[in-house]
PDB file of C-alpha atoms in Angstrom:
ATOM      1  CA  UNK J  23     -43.834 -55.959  40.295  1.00  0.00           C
ATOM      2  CA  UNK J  24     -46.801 -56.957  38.488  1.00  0.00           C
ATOM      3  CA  UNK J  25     -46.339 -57.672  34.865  1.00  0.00           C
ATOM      4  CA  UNK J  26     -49.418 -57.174  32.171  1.00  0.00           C
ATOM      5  CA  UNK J  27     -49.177 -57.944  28.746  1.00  0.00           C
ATOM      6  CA  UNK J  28     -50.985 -56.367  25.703  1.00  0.00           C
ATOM      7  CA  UNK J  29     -51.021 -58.166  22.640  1.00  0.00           C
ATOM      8  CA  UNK J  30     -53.064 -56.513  19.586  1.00  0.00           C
ATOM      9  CA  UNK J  31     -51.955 -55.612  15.898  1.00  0.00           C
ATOM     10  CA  UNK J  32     -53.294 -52.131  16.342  1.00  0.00           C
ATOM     11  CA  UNK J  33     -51.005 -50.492  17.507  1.00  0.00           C
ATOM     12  CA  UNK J  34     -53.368 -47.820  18.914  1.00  0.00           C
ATOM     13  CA  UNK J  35     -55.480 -50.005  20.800  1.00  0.00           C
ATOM     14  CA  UNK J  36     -52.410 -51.079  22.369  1.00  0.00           C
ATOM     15  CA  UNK J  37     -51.391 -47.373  23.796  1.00  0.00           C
ATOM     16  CA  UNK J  38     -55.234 -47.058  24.402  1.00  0.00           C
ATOM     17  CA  UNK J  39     -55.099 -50.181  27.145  1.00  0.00           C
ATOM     18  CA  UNK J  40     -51.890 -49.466  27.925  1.00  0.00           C
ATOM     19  CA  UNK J  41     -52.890 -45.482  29.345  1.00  0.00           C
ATOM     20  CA  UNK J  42     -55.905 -47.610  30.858  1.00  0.00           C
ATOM     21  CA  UNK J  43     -53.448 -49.603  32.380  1.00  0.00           C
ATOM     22  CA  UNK J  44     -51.519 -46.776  33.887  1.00  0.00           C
ATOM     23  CA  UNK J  45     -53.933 -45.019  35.098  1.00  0.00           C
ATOM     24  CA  UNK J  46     -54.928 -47.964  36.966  1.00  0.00           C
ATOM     25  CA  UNK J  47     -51.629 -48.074  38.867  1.00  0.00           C
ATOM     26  CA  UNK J  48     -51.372 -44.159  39.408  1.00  0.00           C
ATOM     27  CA  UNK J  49     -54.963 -44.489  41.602  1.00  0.00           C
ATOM     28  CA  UNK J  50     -54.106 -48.275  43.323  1.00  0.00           C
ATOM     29  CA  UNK J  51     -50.248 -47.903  43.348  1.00  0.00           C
ATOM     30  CA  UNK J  52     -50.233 -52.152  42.752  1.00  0.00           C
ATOM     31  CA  UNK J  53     -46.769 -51.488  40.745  1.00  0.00           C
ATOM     32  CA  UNK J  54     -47.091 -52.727  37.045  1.00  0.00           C
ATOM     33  CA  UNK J  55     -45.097 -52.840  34.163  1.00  0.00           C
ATOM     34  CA  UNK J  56     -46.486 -52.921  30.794  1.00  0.00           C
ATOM     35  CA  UNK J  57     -45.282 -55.278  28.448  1.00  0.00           C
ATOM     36  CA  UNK J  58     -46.274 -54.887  24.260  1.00  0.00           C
ATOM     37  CA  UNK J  59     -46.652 -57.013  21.427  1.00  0.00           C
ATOM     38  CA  UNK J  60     -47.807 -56.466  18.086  1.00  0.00           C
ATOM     39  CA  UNK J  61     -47.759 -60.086  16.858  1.00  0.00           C
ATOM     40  CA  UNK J  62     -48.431 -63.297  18.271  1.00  0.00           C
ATOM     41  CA  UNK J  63     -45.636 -65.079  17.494  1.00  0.00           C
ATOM     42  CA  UNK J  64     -43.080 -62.084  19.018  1.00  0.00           C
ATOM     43  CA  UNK J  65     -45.351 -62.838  22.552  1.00  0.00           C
ATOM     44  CA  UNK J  66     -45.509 -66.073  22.588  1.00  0.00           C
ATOM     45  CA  UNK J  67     -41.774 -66.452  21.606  1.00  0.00           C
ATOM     46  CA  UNK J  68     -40.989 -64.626  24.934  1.00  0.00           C
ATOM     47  CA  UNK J  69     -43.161 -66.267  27.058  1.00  0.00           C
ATOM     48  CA  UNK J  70     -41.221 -69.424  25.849  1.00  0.00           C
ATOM     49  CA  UNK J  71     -37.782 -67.324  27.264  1.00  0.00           C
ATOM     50  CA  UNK J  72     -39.994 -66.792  30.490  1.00  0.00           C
ATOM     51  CA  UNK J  73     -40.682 -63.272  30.062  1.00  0.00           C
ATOM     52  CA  UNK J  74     -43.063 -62.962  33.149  1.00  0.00           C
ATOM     53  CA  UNK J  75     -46.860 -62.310  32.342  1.00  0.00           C
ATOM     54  CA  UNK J  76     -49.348 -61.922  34.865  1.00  0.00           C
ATOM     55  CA  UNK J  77     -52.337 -60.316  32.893  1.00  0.00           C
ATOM     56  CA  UNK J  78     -52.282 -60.758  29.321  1.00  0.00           C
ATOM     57  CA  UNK J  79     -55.165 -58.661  27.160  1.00  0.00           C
ATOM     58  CA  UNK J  80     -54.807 -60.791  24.125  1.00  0.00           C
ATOM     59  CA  UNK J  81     -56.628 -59.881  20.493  1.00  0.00           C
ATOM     60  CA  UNK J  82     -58.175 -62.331  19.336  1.00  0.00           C
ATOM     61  CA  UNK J  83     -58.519 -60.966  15.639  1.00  0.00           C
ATOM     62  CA  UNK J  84     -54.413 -60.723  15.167  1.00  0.00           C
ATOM     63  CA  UNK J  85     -53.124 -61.041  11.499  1.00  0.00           C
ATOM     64  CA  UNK J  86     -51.043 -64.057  11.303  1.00  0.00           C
ATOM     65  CA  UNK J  87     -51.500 -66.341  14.096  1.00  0.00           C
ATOM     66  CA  UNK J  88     -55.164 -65.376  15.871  1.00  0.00           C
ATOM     67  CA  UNK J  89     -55.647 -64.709  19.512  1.00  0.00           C
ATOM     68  CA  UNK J  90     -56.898 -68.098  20.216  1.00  0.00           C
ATOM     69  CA  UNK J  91     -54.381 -70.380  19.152  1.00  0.00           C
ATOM     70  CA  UNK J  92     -51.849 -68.566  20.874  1.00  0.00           C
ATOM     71  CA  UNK J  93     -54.045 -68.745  24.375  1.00  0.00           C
ATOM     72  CA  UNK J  94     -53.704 -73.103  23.191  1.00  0.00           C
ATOM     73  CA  UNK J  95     -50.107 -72.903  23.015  1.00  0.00           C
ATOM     74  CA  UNK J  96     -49.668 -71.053  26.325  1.00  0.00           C
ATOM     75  CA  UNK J  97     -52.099 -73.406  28.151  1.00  0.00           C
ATOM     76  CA  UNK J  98     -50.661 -76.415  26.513  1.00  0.00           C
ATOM     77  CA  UNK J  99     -47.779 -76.031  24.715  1.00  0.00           C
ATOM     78  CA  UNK J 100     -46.201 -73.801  27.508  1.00  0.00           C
ATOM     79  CA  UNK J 101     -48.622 -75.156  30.430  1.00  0.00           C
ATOM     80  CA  UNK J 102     -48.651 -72.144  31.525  1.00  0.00           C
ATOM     81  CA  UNK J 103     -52.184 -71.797  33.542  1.00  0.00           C
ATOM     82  CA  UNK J 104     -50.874 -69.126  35.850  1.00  0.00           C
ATOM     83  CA  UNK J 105     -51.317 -66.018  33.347  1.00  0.00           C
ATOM     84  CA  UNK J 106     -54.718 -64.408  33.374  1.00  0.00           C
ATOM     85  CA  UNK J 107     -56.443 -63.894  29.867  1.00  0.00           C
ATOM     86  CA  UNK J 108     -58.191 -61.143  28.861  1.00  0.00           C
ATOM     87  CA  UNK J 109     -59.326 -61.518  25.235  1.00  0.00           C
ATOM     88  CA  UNK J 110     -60.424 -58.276  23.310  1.00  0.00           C
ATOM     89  CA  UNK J 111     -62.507 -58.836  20.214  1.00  0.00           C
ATOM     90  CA  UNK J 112     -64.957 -56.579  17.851  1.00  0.00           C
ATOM     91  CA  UNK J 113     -66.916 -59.787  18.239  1.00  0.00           C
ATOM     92  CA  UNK J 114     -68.568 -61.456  20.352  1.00  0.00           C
ATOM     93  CA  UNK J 115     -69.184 -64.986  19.080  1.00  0.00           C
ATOM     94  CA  UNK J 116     -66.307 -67.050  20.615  1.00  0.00           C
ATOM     95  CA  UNK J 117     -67.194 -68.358  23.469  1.00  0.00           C
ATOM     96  CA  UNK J 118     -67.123 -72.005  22.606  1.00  0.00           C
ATOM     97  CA  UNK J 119     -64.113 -71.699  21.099  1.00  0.00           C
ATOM     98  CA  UNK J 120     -62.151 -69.749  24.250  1.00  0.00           C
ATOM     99  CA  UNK J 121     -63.706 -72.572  26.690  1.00  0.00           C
ATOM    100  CA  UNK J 122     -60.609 -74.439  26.718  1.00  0.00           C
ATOM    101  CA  UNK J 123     -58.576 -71.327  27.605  1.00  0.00           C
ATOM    102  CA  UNK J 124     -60.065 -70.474  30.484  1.00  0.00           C
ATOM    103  CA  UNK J 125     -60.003 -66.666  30.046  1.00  0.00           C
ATOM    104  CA  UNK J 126     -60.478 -64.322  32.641  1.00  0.00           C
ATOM    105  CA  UNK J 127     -62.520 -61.538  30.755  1.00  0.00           C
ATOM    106  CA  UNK J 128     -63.608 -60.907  27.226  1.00  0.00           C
ATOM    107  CA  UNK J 129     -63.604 -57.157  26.219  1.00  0.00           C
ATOM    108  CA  UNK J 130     -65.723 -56.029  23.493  1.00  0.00           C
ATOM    109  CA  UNK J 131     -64.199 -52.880  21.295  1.00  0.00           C
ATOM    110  CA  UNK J 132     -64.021 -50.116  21.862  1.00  0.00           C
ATOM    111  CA  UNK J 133     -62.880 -50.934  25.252  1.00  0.00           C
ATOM    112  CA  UNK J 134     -64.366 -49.185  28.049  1.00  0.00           C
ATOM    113  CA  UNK J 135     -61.826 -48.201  31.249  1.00  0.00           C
ATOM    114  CA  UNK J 136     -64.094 -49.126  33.473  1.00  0.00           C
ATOM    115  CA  UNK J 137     -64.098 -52.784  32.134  1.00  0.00           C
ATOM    116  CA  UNK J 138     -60.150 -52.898  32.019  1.00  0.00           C
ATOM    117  CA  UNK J 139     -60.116 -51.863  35.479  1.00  0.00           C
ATOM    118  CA  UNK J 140     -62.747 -54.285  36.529  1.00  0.00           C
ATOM    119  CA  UNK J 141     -60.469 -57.398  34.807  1.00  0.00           C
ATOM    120  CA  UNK J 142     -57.887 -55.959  36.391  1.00  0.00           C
ATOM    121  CA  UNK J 143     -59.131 -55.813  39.905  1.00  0.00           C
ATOM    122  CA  UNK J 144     -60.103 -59.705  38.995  1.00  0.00           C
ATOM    123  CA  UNK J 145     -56.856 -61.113  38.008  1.00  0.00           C
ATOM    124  CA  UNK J 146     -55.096 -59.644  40.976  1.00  0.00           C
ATOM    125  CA  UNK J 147     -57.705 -61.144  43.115  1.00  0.00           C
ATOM    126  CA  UNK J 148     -56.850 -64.802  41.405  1.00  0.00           C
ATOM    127  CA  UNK J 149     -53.155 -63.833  41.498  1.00  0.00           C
ATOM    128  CA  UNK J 150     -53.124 -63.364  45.305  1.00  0.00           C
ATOM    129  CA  UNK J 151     -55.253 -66.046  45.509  1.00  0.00           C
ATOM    130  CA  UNK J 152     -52.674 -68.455  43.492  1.00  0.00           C
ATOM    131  CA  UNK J 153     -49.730 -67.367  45.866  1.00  0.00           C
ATOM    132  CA  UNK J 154     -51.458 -68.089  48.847  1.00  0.00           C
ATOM    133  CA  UNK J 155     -50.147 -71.351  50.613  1.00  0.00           C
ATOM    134  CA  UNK J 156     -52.165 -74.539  51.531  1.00  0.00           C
ATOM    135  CA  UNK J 157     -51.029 -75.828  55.220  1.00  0.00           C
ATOM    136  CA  UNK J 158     -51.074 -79.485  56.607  1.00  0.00           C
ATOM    137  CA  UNK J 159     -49.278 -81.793  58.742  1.00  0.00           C
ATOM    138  CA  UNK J 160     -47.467 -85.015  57.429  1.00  0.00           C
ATOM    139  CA  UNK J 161     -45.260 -86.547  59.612  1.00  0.00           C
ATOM    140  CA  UNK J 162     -45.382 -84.579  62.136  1.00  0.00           C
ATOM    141  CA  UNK J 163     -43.749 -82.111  60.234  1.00  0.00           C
ATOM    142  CA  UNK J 164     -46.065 -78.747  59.562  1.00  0.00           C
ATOM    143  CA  UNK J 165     -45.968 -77.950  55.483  1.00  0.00           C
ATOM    144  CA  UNK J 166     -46.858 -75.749  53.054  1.00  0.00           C
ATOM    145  CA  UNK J 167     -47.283 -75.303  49.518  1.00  0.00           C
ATOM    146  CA  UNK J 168     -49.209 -73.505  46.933  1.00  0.00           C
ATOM    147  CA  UNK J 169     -51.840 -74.176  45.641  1.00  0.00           C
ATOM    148  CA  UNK J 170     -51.112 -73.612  42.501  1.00  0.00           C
ATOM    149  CA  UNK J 171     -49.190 -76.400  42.521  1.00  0.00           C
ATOM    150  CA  UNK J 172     -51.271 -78.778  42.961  1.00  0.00           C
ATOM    151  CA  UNK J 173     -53.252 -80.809  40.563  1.00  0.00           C
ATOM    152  CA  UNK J 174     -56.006 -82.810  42.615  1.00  0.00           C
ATOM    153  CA  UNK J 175     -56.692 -84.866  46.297  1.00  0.00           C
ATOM    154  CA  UNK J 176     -57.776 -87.896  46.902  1.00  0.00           C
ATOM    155  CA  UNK J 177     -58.703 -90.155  49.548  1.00  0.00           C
ATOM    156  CA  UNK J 178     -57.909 -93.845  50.796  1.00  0.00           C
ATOM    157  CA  UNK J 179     -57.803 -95.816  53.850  1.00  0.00           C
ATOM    158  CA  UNK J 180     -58.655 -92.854  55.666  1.00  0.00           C
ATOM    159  CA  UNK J 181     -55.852 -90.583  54.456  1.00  0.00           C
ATOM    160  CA  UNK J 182     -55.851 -87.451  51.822  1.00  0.00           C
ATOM    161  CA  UNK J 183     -53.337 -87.577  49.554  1.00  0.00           C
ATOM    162  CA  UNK J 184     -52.680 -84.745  47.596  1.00  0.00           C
ATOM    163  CA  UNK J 185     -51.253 -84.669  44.058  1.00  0.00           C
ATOM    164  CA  UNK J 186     -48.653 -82.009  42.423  1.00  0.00           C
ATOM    165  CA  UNK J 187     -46.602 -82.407  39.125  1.00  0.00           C
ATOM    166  CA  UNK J 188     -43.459 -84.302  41.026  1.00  0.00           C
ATOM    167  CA  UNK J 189     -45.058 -86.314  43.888  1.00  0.00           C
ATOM    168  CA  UNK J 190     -47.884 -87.620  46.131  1.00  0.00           C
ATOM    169  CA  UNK J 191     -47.826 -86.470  49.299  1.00  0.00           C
ATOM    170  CA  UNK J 192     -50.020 -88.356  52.153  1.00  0.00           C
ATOM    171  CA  UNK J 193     -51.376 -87.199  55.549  1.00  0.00           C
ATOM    172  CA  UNK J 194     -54.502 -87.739  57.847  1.00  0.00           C
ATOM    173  CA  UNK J 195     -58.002 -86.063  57.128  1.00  0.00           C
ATOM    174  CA  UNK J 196     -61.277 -85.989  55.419  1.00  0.00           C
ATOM    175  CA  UNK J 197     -62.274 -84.732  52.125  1.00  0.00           C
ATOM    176  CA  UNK J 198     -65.273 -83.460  52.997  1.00  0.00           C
ATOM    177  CA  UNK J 199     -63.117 -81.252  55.791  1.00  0.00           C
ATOM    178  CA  UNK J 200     -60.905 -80.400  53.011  1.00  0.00           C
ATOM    179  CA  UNK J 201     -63.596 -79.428  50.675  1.00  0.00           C
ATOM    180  CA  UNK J 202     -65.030 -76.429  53.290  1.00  0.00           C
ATOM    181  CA  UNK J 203     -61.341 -74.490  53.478  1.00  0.00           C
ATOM    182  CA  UNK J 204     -60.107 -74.809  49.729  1.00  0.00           C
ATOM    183  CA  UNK J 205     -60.136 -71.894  47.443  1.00  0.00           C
ATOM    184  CA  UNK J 206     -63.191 -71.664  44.762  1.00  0.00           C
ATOM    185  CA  UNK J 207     -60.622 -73.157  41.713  1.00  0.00           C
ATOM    186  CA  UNK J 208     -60.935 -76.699  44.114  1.00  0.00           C
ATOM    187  CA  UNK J 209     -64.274 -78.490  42.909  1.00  0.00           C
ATOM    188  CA  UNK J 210     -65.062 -82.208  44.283  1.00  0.00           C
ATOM    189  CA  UNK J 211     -66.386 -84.212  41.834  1.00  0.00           C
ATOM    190  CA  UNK J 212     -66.521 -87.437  43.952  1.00  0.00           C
ATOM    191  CA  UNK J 213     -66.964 -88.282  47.310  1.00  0.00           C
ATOM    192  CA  UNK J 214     -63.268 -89.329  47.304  1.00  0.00           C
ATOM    193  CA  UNK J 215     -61.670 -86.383  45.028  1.00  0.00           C
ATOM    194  CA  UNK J 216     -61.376 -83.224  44.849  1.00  0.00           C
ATOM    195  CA  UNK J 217     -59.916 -81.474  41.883  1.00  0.00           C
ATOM    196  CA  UNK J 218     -57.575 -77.916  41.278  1.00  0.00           C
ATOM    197  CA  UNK J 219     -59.587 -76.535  37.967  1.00  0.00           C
ATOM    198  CA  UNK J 220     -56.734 -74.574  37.265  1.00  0.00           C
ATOM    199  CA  UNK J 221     -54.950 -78.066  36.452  1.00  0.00           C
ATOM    200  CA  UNK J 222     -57.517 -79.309  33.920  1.00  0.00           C
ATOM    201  CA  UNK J 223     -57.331 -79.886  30.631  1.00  0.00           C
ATOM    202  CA  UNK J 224     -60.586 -81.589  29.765  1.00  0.00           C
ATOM    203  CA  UNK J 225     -63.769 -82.010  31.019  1.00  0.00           C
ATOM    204  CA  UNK J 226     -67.469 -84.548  29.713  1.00  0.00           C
ATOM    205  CA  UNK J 227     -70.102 -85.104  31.390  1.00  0.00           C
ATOM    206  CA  UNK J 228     -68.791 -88.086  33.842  1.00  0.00           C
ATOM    207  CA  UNK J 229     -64.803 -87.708  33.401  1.00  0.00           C
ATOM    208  CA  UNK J 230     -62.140 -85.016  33.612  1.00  0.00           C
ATOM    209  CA  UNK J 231     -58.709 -85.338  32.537  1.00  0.00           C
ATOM    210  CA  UNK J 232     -55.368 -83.443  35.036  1.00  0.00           C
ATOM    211  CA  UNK J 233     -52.952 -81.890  33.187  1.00  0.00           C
ATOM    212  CA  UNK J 234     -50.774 -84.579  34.309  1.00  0.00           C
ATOM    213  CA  UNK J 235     -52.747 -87.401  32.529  1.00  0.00           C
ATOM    214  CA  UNK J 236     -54.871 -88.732  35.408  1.00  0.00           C
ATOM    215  CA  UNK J 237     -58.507 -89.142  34.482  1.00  0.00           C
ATOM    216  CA  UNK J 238     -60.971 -88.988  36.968  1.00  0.00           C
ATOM    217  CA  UNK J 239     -65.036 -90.146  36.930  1.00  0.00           C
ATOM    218  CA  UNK J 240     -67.421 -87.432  38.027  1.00  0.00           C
ATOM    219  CA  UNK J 241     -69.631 -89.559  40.370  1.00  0.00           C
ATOM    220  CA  UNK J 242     -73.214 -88.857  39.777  1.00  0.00           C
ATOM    221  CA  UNK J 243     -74.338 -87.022  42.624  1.00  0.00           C
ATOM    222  CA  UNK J 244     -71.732 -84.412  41.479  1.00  0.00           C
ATOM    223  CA  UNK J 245     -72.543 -84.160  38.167  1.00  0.00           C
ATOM    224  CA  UNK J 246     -75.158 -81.136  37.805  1.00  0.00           C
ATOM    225  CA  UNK J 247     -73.155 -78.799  40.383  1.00  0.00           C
ATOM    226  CA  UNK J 248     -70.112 -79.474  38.275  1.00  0.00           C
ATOM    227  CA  UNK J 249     -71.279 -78.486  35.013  1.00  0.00           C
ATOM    228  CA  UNK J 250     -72.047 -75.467  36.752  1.00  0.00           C
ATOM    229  CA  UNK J 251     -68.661 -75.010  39.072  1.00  0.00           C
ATOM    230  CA  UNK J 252     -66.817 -75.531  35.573  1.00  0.00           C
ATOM    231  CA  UNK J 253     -69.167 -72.909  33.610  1.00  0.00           C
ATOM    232  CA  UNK J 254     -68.584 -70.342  36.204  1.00  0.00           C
ATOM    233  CA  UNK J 255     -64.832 -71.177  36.140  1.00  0.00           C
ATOM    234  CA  UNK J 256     -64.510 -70.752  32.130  1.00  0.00           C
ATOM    235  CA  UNK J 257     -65.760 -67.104  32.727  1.00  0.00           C
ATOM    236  CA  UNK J 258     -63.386 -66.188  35.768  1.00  0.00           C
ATOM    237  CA  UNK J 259     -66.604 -65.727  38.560  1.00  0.00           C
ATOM    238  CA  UNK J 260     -65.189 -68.739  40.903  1.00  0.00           C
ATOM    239  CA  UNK J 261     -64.492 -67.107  44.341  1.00  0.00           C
TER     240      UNK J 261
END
C-alpha cells in the first residue's frame, strides 16, 4: 500500500486532490490510500503515532499552524526525510523559505490533474528509489542495506567507510568507484566524501552539516557543481 496524505483547511480542495488522487490509482493500479487532514496540528500529531505517509500535499496557507512549519517539524522534529512534500499554495513566493524542506513539488491553485499526477509519478520514482538496497562486501561477508539509511562515505587508508545513524561500517574500495553507481541523492563534495542529501540538514558555501552532527568541508574543486547538485535537489529533479 502506498499511503498519500492531504493536508489543507479547505475542505474542498481536499476532495478535489483527493478524486485526483484516485483517479490516479484507477489508471496505474499503484494501490493508495488516502489519508485527510484539515489542520496541521491533527497531521502532524499522527505522524508523531507513525501514521505512515508517503506523499504528503501539504497547504502551506493553513489557519493555525502554516504549511511550512509543520514541513520543519517533520524534517527535524520528527526526522522524518522519507515523506515526499508536495506544497500547494495560491502563491508563489516561498521558495526561500521551503529550501530547508526539501519539497518534492509546489502546486499553484487551482491545481491542475495533470500536475498532481506528474508529482505523483515523481515521488514514487524517489520512493522506489529509497527502498532500493546498496550492496558491498566486508569481511567477506556480502551485505546490504538501504540507502536511505545512510548518512555519508568516506575514505582512509585505502578503505570506504560508510556512515548510518548507529554505526560505521568499513570495507575495501574507491570513492571515485563509488561515486559512478550511487543514486542521484549521493553528491561528493570532496575527493574523500561523498554525502546522502537526503541526510542533510545544512548546507554554505564550503561546509555541510549530517543530520547526525558531522560537518563536512566542501573542497574547492567541488564547490560550483554542488551549489548546483543541492539546487536541483531542493526542487526534487535529482535522478
Amino acid at each position: 500500500m502506498y499511503y498519500v496524505g492531504i493536508c489543507d483547511d479547505e475542505r474542498a480542495a481536499c476532495a478535489q486532490i483527493a478524486e485526483m488522487v484516485y483517479e490516479y490509482d484507477n489508471r496505474n493500479k499503484v494501490g493508495i490510500e488516502v489519508l485527510i487532514w484539515y489542520t496541521g496540528e491533527a497531521l502532524y500529531q499522527d505522524m508523531r503515532k507513525n501514521k505512515p505517509v508517503d506523499l504528503l500535499f501539504l497547504d502551506i496557507e493553513l489557519v493555525s499552524t502554516d504549511g511550512i512549519q509543520i514541513g520543519r517539524q517533520i524534517r527535524h522534529e520528527l526526522e522524518d526525510q522519507d515523506v515526499s512534500i508536495a506544497y500547494i499554495s495560491s502563491k508563489s513566493s516561498y521558495a526561500l523559505e521551503l529550501f530547508k524542506i526539501h519539497p518534492i513539488d509546489f502546486l499553484i491553485k487551482p491545481i491542475n490533474a495533470q500536475d498532481v499526477y506528474d508529482t505523483i509519478d515523481e515521488a514514487l520514482r524517489l520512493y522506489n528509489r529509497n527502498n532500493t538496497v546498496f550492496e558491498y562486501k566486508a569481511n567477506g561477508y556480502s551485505c546490504k542495506i538501504p540507502y536511505r539509511d545512510i548518512q555519508y562515505f568516506y575514505s582512509e587508508n585505502k578503505k570506504i567507510n560508510m556512515v548510518t545513524a548507529e554505526s560505521v561500517t568499513q570495507f575495501t574500495g574507491k570513492i571515485k568507484d563509488l561515486a559512478g553507481v550511487l543514486p542521484g541523492n549521493f553528491m561528493q563534495i570532496h575527493q574523500s566524501f561523498i554525502i546522502n542529501m537526503d541526510h542533510m540538514s545544512e548546507c554554505s558555501y564550503e561546509l555541510v552539516r549530517m543530520s547526525g552532527g558531522a560537518e563536512l568541508n566542501i573542497s574547492q574543486p567541488y564547490r560550483k557543481q554542488v551549489r548546483k547538485q543541492i539546487m536541483d535537489y531542493a526542487w526534487g529533479q535529482d535522478s
